[in-house]
Short mmCIF file of C-alpha atoms in Angstrom, two decimals:
data_model
loop_
_atom_site.label_atom_id
_atom_site.label_comp_id
_atom_site.label_asym_id
_atom_site.label_seq_id
_atom_site.Cartn_x
_atom_site.Cartn_y
_atom_site.Cartn_z
CA UNK A 290 -12.45 -16.02 45.62
CA UNK A 291 -12.03 -13.71 48.54
CA UNK A 292 -12.42 -9.57 48.03
CA UNK A 293 -10.63 -6.72 49.63
CA UNK A 294 -12.37 -3.50 50.28
CA UNK A 295 -10.64 -0.26 50.23
CA UNK A 296 -11.49 3.08 51.15
CA UNK A 297 -9.30 5.20 49.34
CA UNK A 298 -9.91 8.32 51.75
CA UNK A 299 -8.91 6.54 54.70
CA UNK A 300 -5.66 5.07 53.10
CA UNK A 301 -4.39 9.19 52.35
CA UNK A 302 -5.16 9.63 56.18
CA UNK A 303 -3.02 7.24 57.10
CA UNK A 304 -0.47 7.71 54.79
CA UNK A 305 -0.37 11.50 56.03
CA UNK A 306 -0.68 10.40 59.45
CA UNK A 307 2.46 8.69 58.79
CA UNK A 308 4.28 11.13 57.36
CA UNK A 309 3.16 13.50 60.55
CA UNK A 310 4.85 11.18 62.87
CA UNK A 311 8.20 10.81 61.17
CA UNK A 312 8.59 14.44 60.59
CA UNK A 313 8.65 14.26 64.21
CA UNK A 314 10.66 11.90 64.97
CA UNK A 315 13.35 13.40 62.58
CA UNK A 316 13.14 16.51 64.69
CA UNK A 317 13.97 14.60 68.00
CA UNK A 318 16.65 12.67 66.23
CA UNK A 319 18.25 15.57 65.32
CA UNK A 320 17.96 17.52 68.35
CA UNK A 321 19.58 14.24 70.12
CA UNK A 322 22.28 13.85 67.93
CA UNK A 323 24.80 15.80 68.78
CA UNK A 324 24.79 15.22 72.98
CA UNK A 325 24.48 11.76 72.84
CA UNK A 326 26.72 11.16 69.95
CA UNK A 327 29.82 13.31 71.75
CA UNK A 328 30.61 12.33 74.69
CA UNK A 329 32.62 13.34 77.19
CA UNK A 330 34.32 11.47 79.70
CA UNK A 331 34.10 11.83 83.18
CA UNK A 332 37.76 11.85 84.48
CA UNK A 333 41.03 11.39 82.52
CA UNK A 334 41.31 7.91 83.25
CA UNK A 335 40.95 5.09 81.04
CA UNK A 336 37.79 3.84 82.12
CA UNK A 337 35.88 6.86 82.03
CA UNK A 338 36.67 7.39 78.13
CA UNK A 339 35.61 3.60 77.75
CA UNK A 340 32.39 4.39 79.09
CA UNK A 341 32.24 7.74 77.14
CA UNK A 342 33.33 5.97 73.86
CA UNK A 343 30.79 3.09 74.80
CA UNK A 344 28.06 5.15 75.08
CA UNK A 345 28.99 7.34 71.90
CA UNK A 346 28.78 4.24 69.66
CA UNK A 347 25.17 3.24 71.15
CA UNK A 348 23.96 6.39 70.07
CA UNK A 349 25.77 6.91 66.60
CA UNK A 350 24.15 2.99 65.97
CA UNK A 351 20.83 4.34 66.71
CA UNK A 352 21.00 6.91 64.48
CA UNK A 353 22.29 5.14 61.85
CA UNK A 354 19.34 2.71 62.66
CA UNK A 355 17.13 5.64 62.55
CA UNK A 356 18.35 6.94 59.41
CA UNK A 357 17.18 3.62 57.80
CA UNK A 358 13.65 3.49 59.48
CA UNK A 359 12.96 7.27 58.24
CA UNK A 360 13.93 5.84 54.28
CA UNK A 361 11.52 3.05 55.36
CA UNK A 362 8.88 5.37 56.31
CA UNK A 363 9.17 7.58 53.33
CA UNK A 364 8.94 4.49 50.66
CA UNK A 365 5.86 3.31 52.76
CA UNK A 366 4.78 6.59 52.86
CA UNK A 367 4.58 6.49 48.85
CA UNK A 368 2.90 3.68 48.12
CA UNK A 369 0.08 4.21 50.50
CA UNK A 370 -0.31 7.47 48.69
CA UNK A 371 0.25 6.11 45.11
CA UNK A 372 -2.59 3.54 46.34
CA UNK A 373 -4.46 5.81 47.07
CA UNK A 374 -4.44 7.96 44.24
CA UNK A 375 -4.90 4.10 42.16
CA UNK A 376 -7.69 3.25 44.19
CA UNK A 377 -9.12 6.69 43.70
CA UNK A 378 -8.72 6.84 40.25
CA UNK A 379 -10.16 2.84 39.54
CA UNK A 380 -13.37 4.26 41.00
CA UNK A 381 -13.35 7.50 38.78
CA UNK A 382 -12.66 5.13 36.06
CA UNK A 383 -15.73 2.79 36.98
CA UNK A 384 -18.03 5.49 37.30
CA UNK A 385 -17.14 6.86 34.53
CA UNK A 386 -17.82 3.67 32.47
CA UNK A 387 -21.20 3.40 33.95
CA UNK A 388 -22.30 6.57 32.93
CA UNK A 389 -21.00 6.13 29.20
CA UNK A 390 -22.36 2.34 29.45
CA UNK A 391 -25.99 4.40 30.46
CA UNK A 392 -25.37 6.77 27.59
CA UNK A 393 -24.39 4.33 24.71
CA UNK A 394 -27.42 2.07 25.45
CA UNK A 395 -29.95 3.99 23.85
CA UNK A 396 -27.81 4.02 20.55
CA UNK A 397 -26.42 0.65 21.37
CA UNK A 398 -30.13 -0.83 20.99
CA UNK A 399 -31.18 1.14 18.24
CA UNK A 400 -28.64 1.63 15.74
CA UNK A 401 -26.07 -0.89 16.63
CA UNK A 402 -23.47 1.64 17.79
CA UNK A 403 -21.74 3.72 20.82
CA UNK A 404 -22.49 7.13 21.01
CA UNK A 405 -18.79 7.97 22.55
CA UNK A 406 -15.95 5.48 22.13
CA UNK A 407 -14.40 3.38 20.24
CA UNK A 408 -15.58 0.89 17.84
CA UNK A 409 -13.57 -2.94 17.80
CA UNK A 410 -11.38 -4.17 16.25
CA UNK A 411 -12.10 -7.16 13.38
CA UNK A 412 -11.19 -10.41 14.32
CA UNK A 413 -10.49 -13.01 12.19
CA UNK A 414 -13.09 -15.69 11.97
CA UNK A 415 -12.28 -19.29 10.27
CA UNK A 416 -9.65 -17.62 8.10
CA UNK A 417 -11.66 -14.36 7.21
CA UNK A 418 -10.96 -10.94 8.27
CA UNK A 419 -14.22 -9.45 9.97
CA UNK A 420 -14.99 -5.51 9.36
CA UNK A 421 -13.62 -3.36 11.90
CA UNK A 422 -16.58 -1.58 14.54
CA UNK A 423 -18.14 1.73 13.53
CA UNK A 424 -16.32 4.58 16.53
CA UNK A 425 -19.00 6.58 18.06
CA UNK A 426 -21.46 8.55 16.77
CA UNK A 427 -20.59 11.97 18.58
CA UNK A 428 -16.90 10.65 19.54
CA UNK A 429 -14.39 7.97 18.19
CA UNK A 430 -12.08 5.86 15.79
CA UNK A 431 -13.53 2.65 13.83
CA UNK A 432 -11.81 -0.07 14.67
CA UNK A 433 -8.97 -2.26 12.22
CA UNK A 434 -10.31 -4.62 10.31
CA UNK A 435 -9.21 -8.00 10.58
CA UNK A 436 -6.32 -10.03 8.80
CA UNK A 437 -7.26 -12.96 6.40
CA UNK A 438 -5.59 -15.62 6.64
CA UNK A 439 -7.19 -17.80 3.42
CA UNK A 440 -6.31 -18.24 0.48
CA UNK A 441 -7.49 -15.17 -2.12
CA UNK A 442 -9.48 -13.83 0.45
CA UNK A 443 -10.00 -10.16 1.13
CA UNK A 444 -8.64 -8.29 4.65
CA UNK A 445 -12.13 -6.66 6.52
CA UNK A 446 -12.31 -2.61 5.92
CA UNK A 447 -11.54 -0.63 8.84
CA UNK A 448 -14.90 0.99 10.61
CA UNK A 449 -16.03 4.50 9.55
CA UNK A 450 -15.78 7.30 12.42
CA UNK A 451 -18.77 9.16 13.31
CA UNK A 452 -18.66 13.32 13.89
CA UNK A 453 -15.59 13.60 14.96
CA UNK A 454 -12.18 10.55 14.96
CA UNK A 455 -10.20 8.75 12.78
CA UNK A 456 -11.37 5.64 10.72
CA UNK A 457 -10.07 1.95 10.79
CA UNK A 458 -6.67 1.16 9.11
CA UNK A 459 -8.15 -1.61 6.39
CA UNK A 460 -6.91 -5.21 7.39
CA UNK A 461 -4.27 -7.37 5.66
CA UNK A 462 -5.39 -9.69 2.77
CA UNK A 463 -4.93 -13.41 3.02
CA UNK A 464 -1.90 -15.46 0.95
CA UNK A 465 -2.49 -16.51 -2.65
CA UNK A 466 -3.68 -20.59 -3.27
CA UNK A 467 -1.88 -22.36 -6.60
CA UNK A 468 -2.99 -20.74 -9.71
CA UNK A 469 -4.89 -17.90 -7.06
CA UNK A 470 -4.33 -14.19 -6.55
CA UNK A 471 -3.66 -13.62 -3.17
CA UNK A 472 -5.95 -11.55 -1.44
CA UNK A 473 -6.72 -7.77 -1.50
CA UNK A 474 -6.06 -5.40 2.00
CA UNK A 475 -9.12 -3.95 3.63
CA UNK A 476 -10.30 -0.57 2.28
CA UNK A 477 -9.57 2.22 5.22
CA UNK A 478 -12.53 3.26 7.15
CA UNK A 479 -14.24 6.83 6.63
CA UNK A 480 -12.84 9.71 8.69
CA UNK A 481 -15.62 11.74 10.91
CA UNK A 482 -18.15 13.79 9.65
CA UNK A 483 -17.16 16.89 10.95
CA UNK A 484 -13.15 16.01 11.66
CA UNK A 485 -10.92 13.15 10.69
CA UNK A 486 -8.50 11.13 8.63
CA UNK A 487 -9.23 8.72 6.94
CA UNK A 488 -8.09 4.84 7.62
CA UNK A 489 -4.98 3.54 6.19
CA UNK A 490 -6.05 0.97 3.43
CA UNK A 491 -4.66 -2.69 4.15
CA UNK A 492 -1.57 -4.71 2.80
CA UNK A 493 -2.29 -6.94 -0.41
CA UNK A 494 -1.64 -10.51 0.44
CA UNK A 495 1.74 -12.46 -0.59
CA UNK A 496 1.14 -14.37 -3.70
CA UNK A 497 1.30 -18.42 -4.21
CA UNK A 498 4.71 -19.69 -3.40
CA UNK A 499 6.15 -22.42 -5.57
CA UNK A 500 8.18 -25.28 -5.00
CA UNK A 501 7.49 -27.32 -7.65
CA UNK A 502 8.91 -27.19 -11.28
CA UNK A 503 6.55 -26.13 -14.09
CA UNK A 504 4.30 -24.30 -11.37
CA UNK A 505 4.50 -20.67 -11.31
CA UNK A 506 4.05 -18.10 -8.33
CA UNK A 507 0.85 -16.90 -7.42
CA UNK A 508 0.15 -12.69 -8.05
CA UNK A 509 0.13 -10.80 -4.85
CA UNK A 510 -2.66 -8.88 -3.47
CA UNK A 511 -3.77 -5.00 -4.06
CA UNK A 512 -3.24 -3.15 -1.93
CA UNK A 513 -6.44 -1.51 -0.27
CA UNK A 514 -7.43 1.86 -0.84
CA UNK A 515 -7.46 4.41 2.07
CA UNK A 516 -10.55 6.15 3.58
CA UNK A 517 -11.83 9.23 2.63
CA UNK A 518 -11.99 12.31 5.33
CA UNK A 519 -15.03 13.92 6.03
CA UNK A 520 -15.78 17.77 6.25
CA UNK A 521 -12.04 18.22 7.43
CA UNK A 522 -9.50 16.00 7.48
CA UNK A 523 -6.57 13.74 5.62
CA UNK A 524 -7.39 11.06 3.14
CA UNK A 525 -5.95 7.79 4.21
CA UNK A 526 -3.03 6.26 2.62
CA UNK A 527 -3.54 3.55 0.38
CA UNK A 528 -2.26 0.00 1.34
CA UNK A 529 0.64 -1.43 -0.50
CA UNK A 530 0.40 -4.80 -2.99
CA UNK A 531 1.42 -7.68 -1.86
CA UNK A 532 4.77 -9.08 -3.09
CA UNK A 533 4.29 -11.92 -6.21
CA UNK A 534 4.70 -15.41 -5.12
CA UNK A 535 8.28 -17.49 -5.83
CA UNK A 536 8.91 -20.14 -8.44
CA UNK A 537 11.97 -22.53 -8.47
CA UNK A 538 14.54 -20.13 -9.72
CA UNK A 539 17.57 -22.09 -10.42
CA UNK A 540 16.40 -25.00 -12.77
CA UNK A 541 15.70 -25.08 -16.29
CA UNK A 542 11.70 -25.73 -16.00
CA UNK A 543 11.20 -23.91 -13.27
CA UNK A 544 8.08 -22.06 -12.86
CA UNK A 545 7.68 -18.22 -13.79
CA UNK A 546 7.20 -15.59 -10.45
CA UNK A 547 4.26 -14.21 -9.07
CA UNK A 548 3.03 -10.22 -10.37
CA UNK A 549 2.82 -8.12 -7.33
CA UNK A 550 -0.08 -6.50 -6.68
CA UNK A 551 -1.18 -2.61 -7.04
CA UNK A 552 -0.65 -0.56 -4.75
CA UNK A 553 -4.28 0.71 -2.94
CA UNK A 554 -5.58 4.48 -4.37
CA UNK A 555 -5.11 6.97 -1.79
CA UNK A 556 -8.04 8.26 0.00
CA UNK A 557 -9.67 11.82 -0.78
CA UNK A 558 -9.25 14.39 1.29
CA UNK A 559 -11.92 16.34 3.59
CA UNK A 560 -14.52 19.17 1.99
CA UNK A 561 -14.13 21.46 3.69
CA UNK A 562 -9.90 21.26 4.12
CA UNK A 563 -7.54 18.68 3.74
CA UNK A 564 -5.20 16.65 1.76
CA UNK A 565 -5.81 13.69 -0.41
CA UNK A 566 -3.47 10.57 0.47
CA UNK A 567 -0.67 9.10 -0.91
CA UNK A 568 -1.12 6.45 -2.84
CA UNK A 569 0.38 2.86 -1.87
CA UNK A 570 4.19 1.12 -3.50
CA UNK A 571 3.23 -1.02 -5.65
CA UNK A 572 4.25 -5.38 -4.50
CA UNK A 573 7.45 -6.68 -6.26
CA UNK A 574 7.88 -9.19 -8.79
CA UNK A 575 9.69 -12.34 -7.51
CA UNK A 576 12.89 -14.06 -8.90
CA UNK A 577 12.01 -16.79 -10.88
CA UNK A 578 13.09 -19.20 -14.67
CA UNK A 579 10.59 -16.09 -15.54
CA UNK A 580 10.42 -12.85 -13.47
CA UNK A 581 7.28 -11.72 -12.39
CA UNK A 582 6.17 -7.89 -13.53
CA UNK A 583 6.03 -5.32 -10.53
CA UNK A 584 2.50 -4.01 -9.18
CA UNK A 585 2.14 -0.38 -10.31
CA UNK A 586 1.70 2.35 -7.78
CA UNK A 587 -1.90 3.67 -6.21
CA UNK A 588 -2.74 7.19 -7.90
CA UNK A 589 -2.90 9.74 -4.78
CA UNK A 590 -5.96 10.89 -3.22
CA UNK A 591 -7.72 14.13 -4.17
CA UNK A 592 -8.40 17.26 -2.73
CA UNK A 593 -11.76 18.75 -2.41
CA UNK A 594 -12.16 22.64 -1.45
CA UNK A 595 -8.37 23.32 -0.32
CA UNK A 596 -5.77 20.92 0.09
CA UNK A 597 -3.11 19.34 -1.76
CA UNK A 598 -3.59 15.88 -3.60
CA UNK A 599 -1.50 12.67 -2.48
CA UNK A 600 1.25 12.00 -3.60
CA UNK A 601 1.37 8.87 -6.27
CA UNK A 602 2.54 5.87 -5.47
CA UNK A 603 5.96 3.81 -5.56
CA UNK A 604 5.76 0.94 -8.68
CA UNK A 605 6.77 -1.96 -7.91
CA UNK A 606 10.40 -3.46 -9.46
CA UNK A 607 10.09 -6.33 -11.91
CA UNK A 608 11.61 -9.67 -10.76
CA UNK A 609 15.04 -11.17 -12.14
CA UNK A 610 15.45 -14.02 -14.64
CA UNK A 611 16.62 -17.20 -12.69
CA UNK A 612 18.26 -20.11 -14.36
CA UNK A 613 17.93 -19.39 -18.45
CA UNK A 614 14.89 -16.49 -18.06
CA UNK A 615 14.20 -12.48 -18.58
CA UNK A 616 13.75 -10.43 -16.08
CA UNK A 617 10.17 -9.04 -16.05
CA UNK A 618 8.71 -4.96 -16.58
CA UNK A 619 8.56 -2.67 -13.48
CA UNK A 620 5.47 -1.27 -12.68
CA UNK A 621 4.56 2.31 -13.12
CA UNK A 622 4.47 5.18 -10.89
CA UNK A 623 1.29 6.15 -9.73
CA UNK A 624 -0.65 9.99 -10.52
CA UNK A 625 -0.53 11.95 -8.57
CA UNK A 626 -3.52 13.97 -6.94
CA UNK A 627 -5.90 17.35 -7.87
CA UNK A 628 -4.98 19.92 -5.82
CA UNK A 629 -8.20 21.89 -3.73
CA UNK A 630 -10.33 23.10 -6.92
CA UNK A 631 -9.99 26.64 -4.43
CA UNK A 632 -6.74 26.28 -3.04
CA UNK A 633 -3.83 23.42 -3.51
CA UNK A 634 -0.88 21.41 -4.94
CA UNK A 635 -1.09 18.89 -7.09
CA UNK A 636 0.42 15.64 -5.78
CA UNK A 637 3.99 13.90 -7.21
CA UNK A 638 3.53 10.99 -9.63
CA UNK A 639 5.21 7.82 -7.65
CA UNK A 640 8.43 7.06 -9.83
CA UNK A 641 8.60 3.70 -11.84
CA UNK A 642 10.21 0.52 -10.68
CA UNK A 643 13.27 -1.12 -11.73
CA UNK A 644 13.39 -3.45 -14.50
CA UNK A 645 13.93 -7.01 -14.23
CA UNK A 646 17.19 -8.40 -14.85
CA UNK A 647 18.19 -11.35 -17.07
CA UNK A 648 19.19 -15.23 -15.78
CA UNK A 649 22.64 -15.31 -14.20
CA UNK A 650 23.58 -18.59 -15.80
CA UNK A 651 22.08 -19.64 -19.65
CA UNK A 652 21.11 -15.68 -18.99
CA UNK A 653 17.56 -13.19 -20.53
CA UNK A 654 16.72 -10.11 -21.49
CA UNK A 655 16.61 -7.40 -19.43
CA UNK A 656 13.08 -5.96 -18.55
CA UNK A 657 11.50 -2.12 -19.63
CA UNK A 658 11.24 -0.09 -16.43
CA UNK A 659 8.26 1.12 -15.21
CA UNK A 660 6.86 4.80 -16.25
CA UNK A 661 6.63 7.49 -13.83
CA UNK A 662 3.40 8.35 -12.49
CA UNK A 663 2.04 12.12 -14.18
CA UNK A 664 1.97 14.75 -11.69
CA UNK A 665 -1.73 16.26 -10.46
CA UNK A 666 -2.75 19.36 -11.33
CA UNK A 667 -3.50 22.27 -9.06
CA UNK A 668 -7.31 23.84 -9.05
CA UNK A 669 -7.94 27.53 -8.88
CA UNK A 670 -4.73 28.39 -7.50
CA UNK A 671 -1.67 25.80 -6.54
CA UNK A 672 0.95 24.48 -8.25
CA UNK A 673 1.17 21.44 -10.30
CA UNK A 674 2.90 17.85 -8.90
CA UNK A 675 6.30 17.51 -10.43
CA UNK A 676 6.50 13.71 -12.74
CA UNK A 677 6.95 10.40 -11.42
CA UNK A 678 11.04 9.13 -12.36
CA UNK A 679 11.21 5.86 -14.75
CA UNK A 680 12.63 3.11 -13.61
CA UNK A 681 16.38 2.09 -14.43
CA UNK A 682 16.26 -0.61 -17.53
CA UNK A 683 16.83 -4.43 -16.44
CA UNK A 684 20.53 -6.05 -17.28
CA UNK A 685 20.79 -8.11 -20.15
CA UNK A 686 22.69 -11.38 -19.95
CA UNK A 687 23.86 -14.11 -21.68
CA UNK A 688 23.85 -12.90 -25.64
CA UNK A 689 20.74 -10.95 -24.39
CA UNK A 690 19.92 -6.58 -24.50
CA UNK A 691 19.07 -5.16 -21.55
CA UNK A 692 15.77 -3.17 -20.85
CA UNK A 693 14.68 0.29 -21.66
CA UNK A 694 14.39 3.13 -19.21
CA UNK A 695 11.09 4.15 -18.33
CA UNK A 696 9.81 6.90 -19.14
CA UNK A 697 9.59 10.36 -16.90
CA UNK A 698 5.67 11.15 -15.84
CA UNK A 699 4.87 14.62 -17.32
CA UNK A 700 4.17 17.57 -14.77
CA UNK A 701 1.16 18.61 -13.29
CA UNK A 702 -1.06 21.92 -14.92
CA UNK A 703 -0.45 24.51 -12.54
CA UNK A 704 -3.67 26.75 -11.00
CA UNK A 705 -6.70 27.47 -13.79
CA UNK A 706 -5.94 31.37 -12.36
CA UNK A 707 -2.38 31.10 -10.42
CA UNK A 708 0.13 28.96 -10.34
CA UNK A 709 3.61 27.27 -11.34
CA UNK A 710 3.15 24.04 -13.71
CA UNK A 711 5.15 21.31 -12.25
CA UNK A 712 7.96 20.15 -13.94
CA UNK A 713 8.27 16.59 -16.14
CA UNK A 714 10.42 13.48 -14.42
CA UNK A 715 13.43 12.46 -15.48
CA UNK A 716 13.46 8.97 -17.72
CA UNK A 717 15.24 6.63 -16.51
CA UNK A 718 18.94 4.71 -17.91
CA UNK A 719 18.74 2.02 -20.10
CA UNK A 720 20.05 -1.16 -18.88
CA UNK A 721 23.68 -2.92 -20.03
CA UNK A 722 23.83 -5.51 -22.60
CA UNK A 723 26.45 -8.63 -21.10
CA UNK A 724 28.80 -10.79 -23.58
CA UNK A 725 27.81 -11.52 -27.09
CA UNK A 726 28.75 -14.14 -29.46
CA UNK A 727 30.17 -13.26 -33.44
CA UNK A 728 28.45 -10.02 -32.60
CA UNK A 729 27.44 -8.70 -28.35
CA UNK A 730 24.26 -7.59 -28.26
CA UNK A 731 22.53 -3.91 -27.89
CA UNK A 732 22.34 -1.82 -24.40
CA UNK A 733 18.88 -0.59 -23.53
CA UNK A 734 17.57 2.46 -24.93
CA UNK A 735 17.58 5.52 -22.40
CA UNK A 736 13.96 6.71 -20.81
CA UNK A 737 12.58 10.28 -22.22
CA UNK A 738 11.77 12.59 -20.02
CA UNK A 739 8.20 13.68 -18.75
CA UNK A 740 7.19 16.47 -20.66
CA UNK A 741 6.21 19.48 -18.36
CA UNK A 742 3.03 20.55 -17.12
CA UNK A 743 1.54 23.98 -18.63
CA UNK A 744 -0.08 26.88 -16.89
CA UNK A 745 -3.31 28.62 -16.46
CA UNK A 746 -3.53 32.27 -16.94
CA UNK A 747 -1.31 33.58 -14.53
CA UNK A 748 2.02 31.36 -14.46
CA UNK A 749 5.11 29.88 -15.51
CA UNK A 750 5.26 26.61 -17.34
CA UNK A 751 7.39 23.51 -15.74
CA UNK A 752 10.84 22.24 -16.77
CA UNK A 753 10.62 18.86 -19.01
CA UNK A 754 12.36 16.19 -17.82
CA UNK A 755 15.83 14.99 -18.87
CA UNK A 756 16.08 11.63 -20.37
CA UNK A 757 17.94 8.99 -19.52
CA UNK A 758 21.55 7.23 -20.95
CA UNK A 759 21.34 4.52 -22.96
CA UNK A 760 22.69 1.53 -21.67
CA UNK A 761 25.96 -0.05 -22.55
CA UNK A 762 26.52 -2.74 -25.30
CA UNK A 763 28.46 -5.88 -24.49
CA UNK A 764 31.34 -7.51 -24.77
CA UNK A 765 31.78 -9.63 -27.94
CA UNK A 766 33.15 -12.91 -27.57
CA UNK A 767 33.80 -15.89 -29.79
CA UNK A 768 36.50 -18.18 -32.15
CA UNK A 769 37.07 -15.42 -34.33
CA UNK A 770 37.18 -12.56 -31.97
CA UNK A 771 33.11 -10.85 -31.34
CA UNK A 772 32.35 -7.78 -32.06
CA UNK A 773 31.38 -5.26 -29.29
CA UNK A 774 27.78 -4.26 -29.27
CA UNK A 775 25.88 -0.99 -30.22
CA UNK A 776 25.15 1.20 -27.24
CA UNK A 777 21.63 2.19 -26.18
CA UNK A 778 19.91 5.46 -27.46
CA UNK A 779 19.68 8.25 -24.84
CA UNK A 780 15.86 9.34 -24.51
CA UNK A 781 14.53 12.16 -25.82
CA UNK A 782 14.07 15.29 -23.91
CA UNK A 783 10.66 16.25 -22.13
CA UNK A 784 9.27 19.44 -23.85
CA UNK A 785 8.85 22.43 -21.69
CA UNK A 786 4.79 23.20 -20.89
CA UNK A 787 3.26 26.16 -21.61
CA UNK A 788 3.30 29.50 -19.97
CA UNK A 789 0.53 31.66 -18.87
CA UNK A 790 -2.29 33.05 -21.37
CA UNK A 791 -1.97 35.90 -19.59
CA UNK A 792 1.58 36.28 -17.77
CA UNK A 793 4.29 33.52 -17.19
CA UNK A 794 7.38 32.14 -19.42
CA UNK A 795 7.30 28.33 -20.88
CA UNK A 796 9.12 25.70 -19.42
CA UNK A 797 12.35 25.13 -20.57
CA UNK A 798 12.61 21.77 -22.02
CA UNK A 799 14.77 18.65 -21.00
CA UNK A 800 18.22 17.76 -22.24
CA UNK A 801 18.37 14.70 -24.12
CA UNK A 802 20.39 11.33 -22.80
CA UNK A 803 23.84 10.16 -23.61
CA UNK A 804 24.14 7.53 -25.94
CA UNK A 805 25.72 4.12 -24.33
CA UNK A 806 28.84 2.80 -24.71
CA UNK A 807 29.56 0.38 -27.42
CA UNK A 808 31.12 -2.75 -25.78
CA UNK A 809 34.48 -4.23 -26.26
CA UNK A 810 35.54 -6.56 -29.37
CA UNK A 811 37.50 -9.42 -27.24
CA UNK A 812 40.19 -11.71 -29.40
CA UNK A 813 40.44 -15.11 -28.97
CA UNK A 814 43.38 -18.14 -29.00
CA UNK A 815 41.33 -19.07 -32.43
CA UNK A 816 42.06 -15.69 -33.92
CA UNK A 817 44.86 -13.14 -34.48
CA UNK A 818 42.14 -10.22 -35.10
CA UNK A 819 40.42 -8.66 -31.85
CA UNK A 820 37.16 -8.41 -32.29
CA UNK A 821 35.97 -4.70 -33.54
CA UNK A 822 34.84 -2.58 -30.44
CA UNK A 823 31.19 -1.57 -30.81
CA UNK A 824 29.31 1.85 -31.66
CA UNK A 825 27.84 4.45 -29.25
CA UNK A 826 24.79 4.83 -28.95
CA UNK A 827 22.76 7.88 -30.75
CA UNK A 828 22.17 10.72 -28.04
CA UNK A 829 18.85 11.48 -26.99
#
């Protein structure tokens, strides 16, 4: 291999000389343009006029060529200048790297990590995600954890930072095998001791996908927990739970769908200042002969001295039933993290997942929805977090009832010295029922509203959440004209929280849910009498 030795200073000097020569040529060409491109004929005869036009044309062509040469010269000067700068920058970078290598050599030899520099990302060895390398003791981010590809193996953990730096992200978990659970996501790395955010948790692996009858899909892996911060910094967000695995949905003897993995919890905020990390969302349950349940959302990370609590993760939706199966329950939302001991608001609770619908052919029950997560409490001064909203109940099919709506999460307590308490979350609506036989089926009940949080010494209590509405009853069918189904009952409104013991009003109670509409009665060709309509559901 041949090598080229370049002296950046000489290249820069050549560019400067070329630019100076070009400036002089431009000035000379401009001075010659007038006298040479506008020649006057020596006499009034045709020959003199032709000679003058010929030389004027030569001068114009020279000016055109000179202009093109000037453009070429400018580009060459620019290229030489840029090249000189690039060579100089490379020399500086090489010198800096050499200096860093000299500085890092003792700590690498003694502790196995650099003094300054980012940790190496973890790879994948034999299907197993490796942990990310630690960041420099003085400065540097932790490396990302490697993703696992082997069934059921957790992802590599993110590397921790040193004094200043962010933690590395956790690696994704491996997929699930038949009869097993998918691998969990790797934990996010810790943030720097002085300053830095915690790493994000890894995503949970996807559950085993079945293509064989009577073999169920596997459960998804849990999301990894977010990394904690040090003195100042935000905790890492929790990883998302893996989706459940598929199973044959269109066959009467198919297996059940896999459950979604739980979301990872958010990381803790910094000791002095920093918010807690948000909880990861729960994985979705998959559609199959019987749907898989949704995963629960991760809890929000707590703050320490000053900072807000992290929001809870959203619960995963329950899977729908397949050929003749019922839907599955939605996952509960994660609880919000607690606010800082001295100052900070509590995190909001995560919303509950939606219940799965019944199967589309022979039908199935609609599943109950997940409840909303509770709002986080404040510390000394701060407001409580709002409770999460309950999920909507699944729709029943084929003479089956609808699922109940999820309950709203309770509001978080206000600060013990001062703060407004969090409002309770609204309850989810109940699922509707499908057609029945001689008597149709009932709609699902609406979820109750969450209770408002209580205030501390001074503050207003949180309002109670509104309840969900009941689902509509099913339509009656049959040879005698089926009666319509009863509408689902509306949920109860949440109670208002207590006001401050020294000063503060109590919270307003939530509204009760409306009862569901009664189902329609249907006549048939075999009867002259139509079925009676169903009764509406009771209000909350």
